Amino acid sequence: MEAGIGRRIRKSRRLQNRTLQDIADVCGFTKSLLCKIEAGKTIPPVSTLSKIASALGVQVANLLSDEGNAGNVFTPASKTAQKSMTMTDKGYSFFAFASEKQGKIMQPYLFVAEKGKVKSKPLSHPGEEFVYVLEGSMKYRVGAVEYTLARGDSLYFDS
């Protein structure tokens, strides 16, 4: 999956006759970072994928999967196993549910964070967020308010 992300970014960029520097400038990244992502040498976090998708005018799902599906998408539990997740260097791994479904309104993710290793920074984007804690606990900041969420807690907010 990881090498495919970079390949799909490059393909989308080239179809639009845009340069690495053009996309990097729009995203606020270095050309070098975007080059590493396209080459599959670094795995971008979801926030970075979101910026790249926005700069390319595509949905994040288009960067995560080649397959197009207009109907229902069933995801067996075995597909969300740790081996199927995309690892980042930010202290978490993620799985994008229904990434093959094109034209969807929301993109659900499963995030698995390593305790004490998540490097967080403020992030905003158009849309909404939903956080549900499956196990453990976490702190999550929305604006000036910090929430402590435990197993079974959820948080829904405008991002």
JSON list of C-alpha atoms in Angstrom, two decimals:
[
{"chain": "A", "resi": 1, "resn": "MET", "atom": "CA", "xyz": [0.00, 0.00, 0.00]},
{"chain": "A", "resi": 2, "resn": "GLU", "atom": "CA", "xyz": [2.77, 2.47, 0.96]},
{"chain": "A", "resi": 3, "resn": "ALA", "atom": "CA", "xyz": [4.59, 2.49, -2.40]},
{"chain": "A", "resi": 4, "resn": "GLY", "atom": "CA", "xyz": [1.23, 2.71, -4.13]},
{"chain": "A", "resi": 5, "resn": "ILE", "atom": "CA", "xyz": [0.38, 5.94, -2.33]},
{"chain": "A", "resi": 6, "resn": "GLY", "atom": "CA", "xyz": [3.41, 7.68, -3.82]},
{"chain": "A", "resi": 7, "resn": "ARG", "atom": "CA", "xyz": [2.75, 6.19, -7.25]},
{"chain": "A", "resi": 8, "resn": "ARG", "atom": "CA", "xyz": [-0.84, 7.44, -7.20]},
{"chain": "A", "resi": 9, "resn": "ILE", "atom": "CA", "xyz": [0.25, 10.92, -6.07]},
{"chain": "A", "resi": 10, "resn": "ARG", "atom": "CA", "xyz": [2.79, 11.09, -8.91]},
{"chain": "A", "resi": 11, "resn": "LYS", "atom": "CA", "xyz": [0.24, 9.83, -11.45]},
{"chain": "A", "resi": 12, "resn": "SER", "atom": "CA", "xyz": [-2.37, 12.40, -10.37]},
{"chain": "A", "resi": 13, "resn": "ARG", "atom": "CA", "xyz": [0.20, 15.21, -10.39]},
{"chain": "A", "resi": 14, "resn": "ARG", "atom": "CA", "xyz": [1.50, 14.28, -13.85]},
{"chain": "A", "resi": 15, "resn": "LEU", "atom": "CA", "xyz": [-2.02, 13.97, -15.29]},
{"chain": "A", "resi": 16, "resn": "GLN", "atom": "CA", "xyz": [-2.48, 17.61, -14.28]},
{"chain": "A", "resi": 17, "resn": "ASN", "atom": "CA", "xyz": [0.91, 18.60, -15.77]},
{"chain": "A", "resi": 18, "resn": "ARG", "atom": "CA", "xyz": [2.00, 19.95, -12.40]},
{"chain": "A", "resi": 19, "resn": "THR", "atom": "CA", "xyz": [5.51, 19.94, -10.96]},
{"chain": "A", "resi": 20, "resn": "LEU", "atom": "CA", "xyz": [6.71, 18.65, -7.61]},
{"chain": "A", "resi": 21, "resn": "GLN", "atom": "CA", "xyz": [7.49, 22.25, -6.66]},
{"chain": "A", "resi": 22, "resn": "ASP", "atom": "CA", "xyz": [3.96, 23.40, -7.56]},
{"chain": "A", "resi": 23, "resn": "ILE", "atom": "CA", "xyz": [2.33, 20.84, -5.27]},
{"chain": "A", "resi": 24, "resn": "ALA", "atom": "CA", "xyz": [4.95, 21.36, -2.53]},
{"chain": "A", "resi": 25, "resn": "ASP", "atom": "CA", "xyz": [4.30, 25.12, -2.59]},
{"chain": "A", "resi": 26, "resn": "VAL", "atom": "CA", "xyz": [0.53, 24.67, -2.33]},
{"chain": "A", "resi": 27, "resn": "CYS", "atom": "CA", "xyz": [0.94, 22.22, 0.56]},
{"chain": "A", "resi": 28, "resn": "GLY", "atom": "CA", "xyz": [3.66, 24.16, 2.37]},
{"chain": "A", "resi": 29, "resn": "PHE", "atom": "CA", "xyz": [6.12, 21.25, 2.10]},
{"chain": "A", "resi": 30, "resn": "THR", "atom": "CA", "xyz": [9.58, 20.99, 0.63]},
{"chain": "A", "resi": 31, "resn": "LYS", "atom": "CA", "xyz": [9.99, 19.56, -2.84]},
{"chain": "A", "resi": 32, "resn": "SER", "atom": "CA", "xyz": [12.33, 17.00, -1.26]},
{"chain": "A", "resi": 33, "resn": "LEU", "atom": "CA", "xyz": [9.61, 15.68, 1.07]},
{"chain": "A", "resi": 34, "resn": "LEU", "atom": "CA", "xyz": [7.12, 15.31, -1.77]},
{"chain": "A", "resi": 35, "resn": "CYS", "atom": "CA", "xyz": [9.77, 13.55, -3.88]},
{"chain": "A", "resi": 36, "resn": "LYS", "atom": "CA", "xyz": [10.41, 11.06, -1.03]},
{"chain": "A", "resi": 37, "resn": "ILE", "atom": "CA", "xyz": [6.67, 10.43, -0.67]},
{"chain": "A", "resi": 38, "resn": "GLU", "atom": "CA", "xyz": [6.25, 9.82, -4.41]},
{"chain": "A", "resi": 39, "resn": "ALA", "atom": "CA", "xyz": [9.25, 7.46, -4.39]},
{"chain": "A", "resi": 40, "resn": "GLY", "atom": "CA", "xyz": [7.79, 5.50, -1.46]},
{"chain": "A", "resi": 41, "resn": "LYS", "atom": "CA", "xyz": [10.78, 6.37, 0.75]},
{"chain": "A", "resi": 42, "resn": "THR", "atom": "CA", "xyz": [8.65, 8.03, 3.42]},
{"chain": "A", "resi": 43, "resn": "ILE", "atom": "CA", "xyz": [5.10, 7.33, 4.50]},
{"chain": "A", "resi": 44, "resn": "PRO", "atom": "CA", "xyz": [3.09, 10.51, 4.99]},
{"chain": "A", "resi": 45, "resn": "PRO", "atom": "CA", "xyz": [0.76, 10.95, 7.95]},
{"chain": "A", "resi": 46, "resn": "VAL", "atom": "CA", "xyz": [-2.93, 11.42, 7.20]},
{"chain": "A", "resi": 47, "resn": "SER", "atom": "CA", "xyz": [-2.67, 15.19, 7.68]},
{"chain": "A", "resi": 48, "resn": "THR", "atom": "CA", "xyz": [-0.03, 15.35, 4.93]},
{"chain": "A", "resi": 49, "resn": "LEU", "atom": "CA", "xyz": [-2.07, 13.09, 2.64]},
{"chain": "A", "resi": 50, "resn": "SER", "atom": "CA", "xyz": [-5.05, 15.37, 3.18]},
{"chain": "A", "resi": 51, "resn": "LYS", "atom": "CA", "xyz": [-3.05, 18.44, 2.11]},
{"chain": "A", "resi": 52, "resn": "ILE", "atom": "CA", "xyz": [-1.68, 16.67, -0.96]},
{"chain": "A", "resi": 53, "resn": "ALA", "atom": "CA", "xyz": [-5.14, 15.43, -1.96]},
{"chain": "A", "resi": 54, "resn": "SER", "atom": "CA", "xyz": [-6.53, 18.95, -1.58]},
{"chain": "A", "resi": 55, "resn": "ALA", "atom": "CA", "xyz": [-3.71, 20.41, -3.69]},
{"chain": "A", "resi": 56, "resn": "LEU", "atom": "CA", "xyz": [-4.42, 17.82, -6.38]},
{"chain": "A", "resi": 57, "resn": "GLY", "atom": "CA", "xyz": [-8.18, 18.32, -6.18]},
{"chain": "A", "resi": 58, "resn": "VAL", "atom": "CA", "xyz": [-8.84, 14.67, -5.31]},
{"chain": "A", "resi": 59, "resn": "GLN", "atom": "CA", "xyz": [-10.14, 12.77, -2.31]},
{"chain": "A", "resi": 60, "resn": "VAL", "atom": "CA", "xyz": [-7.67, 11.08, 0.05]},
{"chain": "A", "resi": 61, "resn": "ALA", "atom": "CA", "xyz": [-9.32, 7.79, -0.97]},
{"chain": "A", "resi": 62, "resn": "ASN", "atom": "CA", "xyz": [-8.05, 8.30, -4.53]},
{"chain": "A", "resi": 63, "resn": "LEU", "atom": "CA", "xyz": [-4.49, 8.28, -3.17]},
{"chain": "A", "resi": 64, "resn": "LEU", "atom": "CA", "xyz": [-5.04, 5.21, -1.01]},
{"chain": "A", "resi": 65, "resn": "SER", "atom": "CA", "xyz": [-6.52, 2.83, -3.58]},
{"chain": "A", "resi": 66, "resn": "ASP", "atom": "CA", "xyz": [-6.59, 2.23, -7.32]},
{"chain": "A", "resi": 67, "resn": "GLU", "atom": "CA", "xyz": [-9.83, 0.34, -7.10]},
{"chain": "A", "resi": 68, "resn": "GLY", "atom": "CA", "xyz": [-13.07, 2.17, -7.73]},
{"chain": "A", "resi": 69, "resn": "ASN", "atom": "CA", "xyz": [-16.29, 1.03, -6.12]},
{"chain": "A", "resi": 70, "resn": "ALA", "atom": "CA", "xyz": [-19.63, 2.81, -6.24]},
{"chain": "A", "resi": 71, "resn": "GLY", "atom": "CA", "xyz": [-21.51, 0.30, -4.07]},
{"chain": "A", "resi": 72, "resn": "ASN", "atom": "CA", "xyz": [-21.27, -1.06, -0.57]},
{"chain": "A", "resi": 73, "resn": "VAL", "atom": "CA", "xyz": [-17.85, -1.87, 0.86]},
{"chain": "A", "resi": 74, "resn": "PHE", "atom": "CA", "xyz": [-17.46, -4.70, 3.37]},
{"chain": "A", "resi": 75, "resn": "THR", "atom": "CA", "xyz": [-14.22, -4.75, 5.36]},
{"chain": "A", "resi": 76, "resn": "PRO", "atom": "CA", "xyz": [-13.50, -8.03, 7.15]},
{"chain": "A", "resi": 77, "resn": "ALA", "atom": "CA", "xyz": [-11.71, -7.74, 10.50]},
{"chain": "A", "resi": 78, "resn": "SER", "atom": "CA", "xyz": [-8.70, -9.54, 9.04]},
{"chain": "A", "resi": 79, "resn": "LYS", "atom": "CA", "xyz": [-8.12, -6.62, 6.67]},
{"chain": "A", "resi": 80, "resn": "THR", "atom": "CA", "xyz": [-7.70, -4.17, 9.54]},
{"chain": "A", "resi": 81, "resn": "ALA", "atom": "CA", "xyz": [-5.01, -6.30, 11.20]},
{"chain": "A", "resi": 82, "resn": "GLN", "atom": "CA", "xyz": [-1.77, -4.53, 12.10]},
{"chain": "A", "resi": 83, "resn": "LYS", "atom": "CA", "xyz": [-0.05, -5.95, 9.00]},
{"chain": "A", "resi": 84, "resn": "SER", "atom": "CA", "xyz": [-2.54, -4.13, 6.76]},
{"chain": "A", "resi": 85, "resn": "MET", "atom": "CA", "xyz": [-2.05, -0.76, 8.40]},
{"chain": "A", "resi": 86, "resn": "THR", "atom": "CA", "xyz": [0.11, 2.05, 7.06]},
{"chain": "A", "resi": 87, "resn": "MET", "atom": "CA", "xyz": [2.90, 2.93, 9.49]},
{"chain": "A", "resi": 88, "resn": "THR", "atom": "CA", "xyz": [3.97, 6.56, 9.92]},
{"chain": "A", "resi": 89, "resn": "ASP", "atom": "CA", "xyz": [6.98, 8.11, 11.61]},
{"chain": "A", "resi": 90, "resn": "LYS", "atom": "CA", "xyz": [4.63, 10.13, 13.83]},
{"chain": "A", "resi": 91, "resn": "GLY", "atom": "CA", "xyz": [4.05, 7.39, 16.42]},
{"chain": "A", "resi": 92, "resn": "TYR", "atom": "CA", "xyz": [0.89, 5.90, 14.93]},
{"chain": "A", "resi": 93, "resn": "SER", "atom": "CA", "xyz": [-0.32, 3.63, 12.17]},
{"chain": "A", "resi": 94, "resn": "PHE", "atom": "CA", "xyz": [-3.61, 3.91, 10.32]},
{"chain": "A", "resi": 95, "resn": "PHE", "atom": "CA", "xyz": [-6.06, 1.99, 8.16]},
{"chain": "A", "resi": 96, "resn": "ALA", "atom": "CA", "xyz": [-8.41, 3.81, 5.80]},
{"chain": "A", "resi": 97, "resn": "PHE", "atom": "CA", "xyz": [-11.75, 2.03, 5.68]},
{"chain": "A", "resi": 98, "resn": "ALA", "atom": "CA", "xyz": [-13.49, 1.79, 2.29]},
{"chain": "A", "resi": 99, "resn": "SER", "atom": "CA", "xyz": [-10.58, 3.52, 0.56]},
{"chain": "A", "resi": 100, "resn": "GLU", "atom": "CA", "xyz": [-11.70, 1.91, -2.70]},
{"chain": "A", "resi": 101, "resn": "LYS", "atom": "CA", "xyz": [-15.12, 3.60, -2.57]},
{"chain": "A", "resi": 102, "resn": "GLN", "atom": "CA", "xyz": [-15.10, 6.61, -4.84]},
{"chain": "A", "resi": 103, "resn": "GLY", "atom": "CA", "xyz": [-17.20, 9.74, -4.27]},
{"chain": "A", "resi": 104, "resn": "LYS", "atom": "CA", "xyz": [-17.81, 9.16, -0.58]},
{"chain": "A", "resi": 105, "resn": "ILE", "atom": "CA", "xyz": [-18.71, 12.01, 1.75]},
{"chain": "A", "resi": 106, "resn": "MET", "atom": "CA", "xyz": [-16.55, 10.89, 4.67]},
{"chain": "A", "resi": 107, "resn": "GLN", "atom": "CA", "xyz": [-13.32, 8.94, 5.08]},
{"chain": "A", "resi": 108, "resn": "PRO", "atom": "CA", "xyz": [-13.28, 6.73, 8.19]},
{"chain": "A", "resi": 109, "resn": "TYR", "atom": "CA", "xyz": [-9.91, 5.74, 9.65]},
{"chain": "A", "resi": 110, "resn": "LEU", "atom": "CA", "xyz": [-8.64, 3.42, 12.35]},
{"chain": "A", "resi": 111, "resn": "PHE", "atom": "CA", "xyz": [-5.63, 4.91, 14.15]},
{"chain": "A", "resi": 112, "resn": "VAL", "atom": "CA", "xyz": [-3.39, 2.90, 16.45]},
{"chain": "A", "resi": 113, "resn": "ALA", "atom": "CA", "xyz": [-1.14, 5.11, 18.55]},
{"chain": "A", "resi": 114, "resn": "GLU", "atom": "CA", "xyz": [1.97, 3.99, 20.39]},
{"chain": "A", "resi": 115, "resn": "LYS", "atom": "CA", "xyz": [1.74, 5.26, 23.96]},
{"chain": "A", "resi": 116, "resn": "GLY", "atom": "CA", "xyz": [3.97, 8.26, 24.49]},
{"chain": "A", "resi": 117, "resn": "LYS", "atom": "CA", "xyz": [5.21, 8.30, 20.88]},
{"chain": "A", "resi": 118, "resn": "VAL", "atom": "CA", "xyz": [2.59, 10.33, 19.01]},
{"chain": "A", "resi": 119, "resn": "LYS", "atom": "CA", "xyz": [3.97, 13.64, 17.81]},
{"chain": "A", "resi": 120, "resn": "SER", "atom": "CA", "xyz": [0.99, 15.93, 17.70]},
{"chain": "A", "resi": 121, "resn": "LYS", "atom": "CA", "xyz": [0.57, 19.36, 16.19]},
{"chain": "A", "resi": 122, "resn": "PRO", "atom": "CA", "xyz": [-2.45, 21.54, 15.49]},
{"chain": "A", "resi": 123, "resn": "LEU", "atom": "CA", "xyz": [-4.38, 20.51, 12.40]},
{"chain": "A", "resi": 124, "resn": "SER", "atom": "CA", "xyz": [-7.46, 21.88, 10.77]},
{"chain": "A", "resi": 125, "resn": "HIS", "atom": "CA", "xyz": [-9.20, 21.08, 7.52]},
{"chain": "A", "resi": 126, "resn": "PRO", "atom": "CA", "xyz": [-12.65, 21.52, 6.05]},
{"chain": "A", "resi": 127, "resn": "GLY", "atom": "CA", "xyz": [-15.12, 19.03, 7.46]},
{"chain": "A", "resi": 128, "resn": "GLU", "atom": "CA", "xyz": [-15.80, 17.20, 10.67]},
{"chain": "A", "resi": 129, "resn": "GLU", "atom": "CA", "xyz": [-13.96, 14.72, 12.87]},
{"chain": "A", "resi": 130, "resn": "PHE", "atom": "CA", "xyz": [-15.18, 11.79, 14.93]},
{"chain": "A", "resi": 131, "resn": "VAL", "atom": "CA", "xyz": [-12.94, 10.17, 17.52]},
{"chain": "A", "resi": 132, "resn": "TYR", "atom": "CA", "xyz": [-13.88, 6.94, 19.31]},
{"chain": "A", "resi": 133, "resn": "VAL", "atom": "CA", "xyz": [-11.53, 5.28, 21.78]},
{"chain": "A", "resi": 134, "resn": "LEU", "atom": "CA", "xyz": [-11.47, 1.47, 21.49]},
{"chain": "A", "resi": 135, "resn": "GLU", "atom": "CA", "xyz": [-9.00, 0.86, 24.31]},
{"chain": "A", "resi": 136, "resn": "GLY", "atom": "CA", "xyz": [-6.69, 2.82, 26.57]},
{"chain": "A", "resi": 137, "resn": "SER", "atom": "CA", "xyz": [-7.06, 6.56, 27.01]},
{"chain": "A", "resi": 138, "resn": "MET", "atom": "CA", "xyz": [-5.89, 9.70, 25.29]},
{"chain": "A", "resi": 139, "resn": "LYS", "atom": "CA", "xyz": [-5.93, 13.48, 25.44]},
{"chain": "A", "resi": 140, "resn": "TYR", "atom": "CA", "xyz": [-7.37, 15.33, 22.46]},
{"chain": "A", "resi": 141, "resn": "ARG", "atom": "CA", "xyz": [-7.39, 19.11, 22.03]},
{"chain": "A", "resi": 142, "resn": "VAL", "atom": "CA", "xyz": [-10.03, 20.94, 20.03]},
{"chain": "A", "resi": 143, "resn": "GLY", "atom": "CA", "xyz": [-9.28, 24.65, 19.99]},
{"chain": "A", "resi": 144, "resn": "ALA", "atom": "CA", "xyz": [-8.57, 25.71, 23.57]},
{"chain": "A", "resi": 145, "resn": "VAL", "atom": "CA", "xyz": [-10.38, 22.75, 25.16]},
{"chain": "A", "resi": 146, "resn": "GLU", "atom": "CA", "xyz": [-8.51, 19.55, 26.02]},
{"chain": "A", "resi": 147, "resn": "TYR", "atom": "CA", "xyz": [-10.55, 16.37, 26.43]},
{"chain": "A", "resi": 148, "resn": "THR", "atom": "CA", "xyz": [-9.47, 13.21, 28.20]},
{"chain": "A", "resi": 149, "resn": "LEU", "atom": "CA", "xyz": [-11.07, 10.25, 26.48]},
{"chain": "A", "resi": 150, "resn": "ALA", "atom": "CA", "xyz": [-11.15, 6.70, 27.84]},
{"chain": "A", "resi": 151, "resn": "ARG", "atom": "CA", "xyz": [-12.35, 3.41, 26.36]},
{"chain": "A", "resi": 152, "resn": "GLY", "atom": "CA", "xyz": [-15.83, 3.87, 24.86]},
{"chain": "A", "resi": 153, "resn": "ASP", "atom": "CA", "xyz": [-15.70, 7.69, 24.87]},
{"chain": "A", "resi": 154, "resn": "SER", "atom": "CA", "xyz": [-16.20, 9.63, 21.66]},
{"chain": "A", "resi": 155, "resn": "LEU", "atom": "CA", "xyz": [-15.78, 13.18, 20.43]},
{"chain": "A", "resi": 156, "resn": "TYR", "atom": "CA", "xyz": [-17.39, 14.76, 17.36]},
{"chain": "A", "resi": 157, "resn": "PHE", "atom": "CA", "xyz": [-16.44, 18.26, 16.22]},
{"chain": "A", "resi": 158, "resn": "ASP", "atom": "CA", "xyz": [-16.05, 20.63, 13.29]},
{"chain": "A", "resi": 159, "resn": "SER", "atom": "CA", "xyz": [-12.47, 20.52, 12.14]}
]
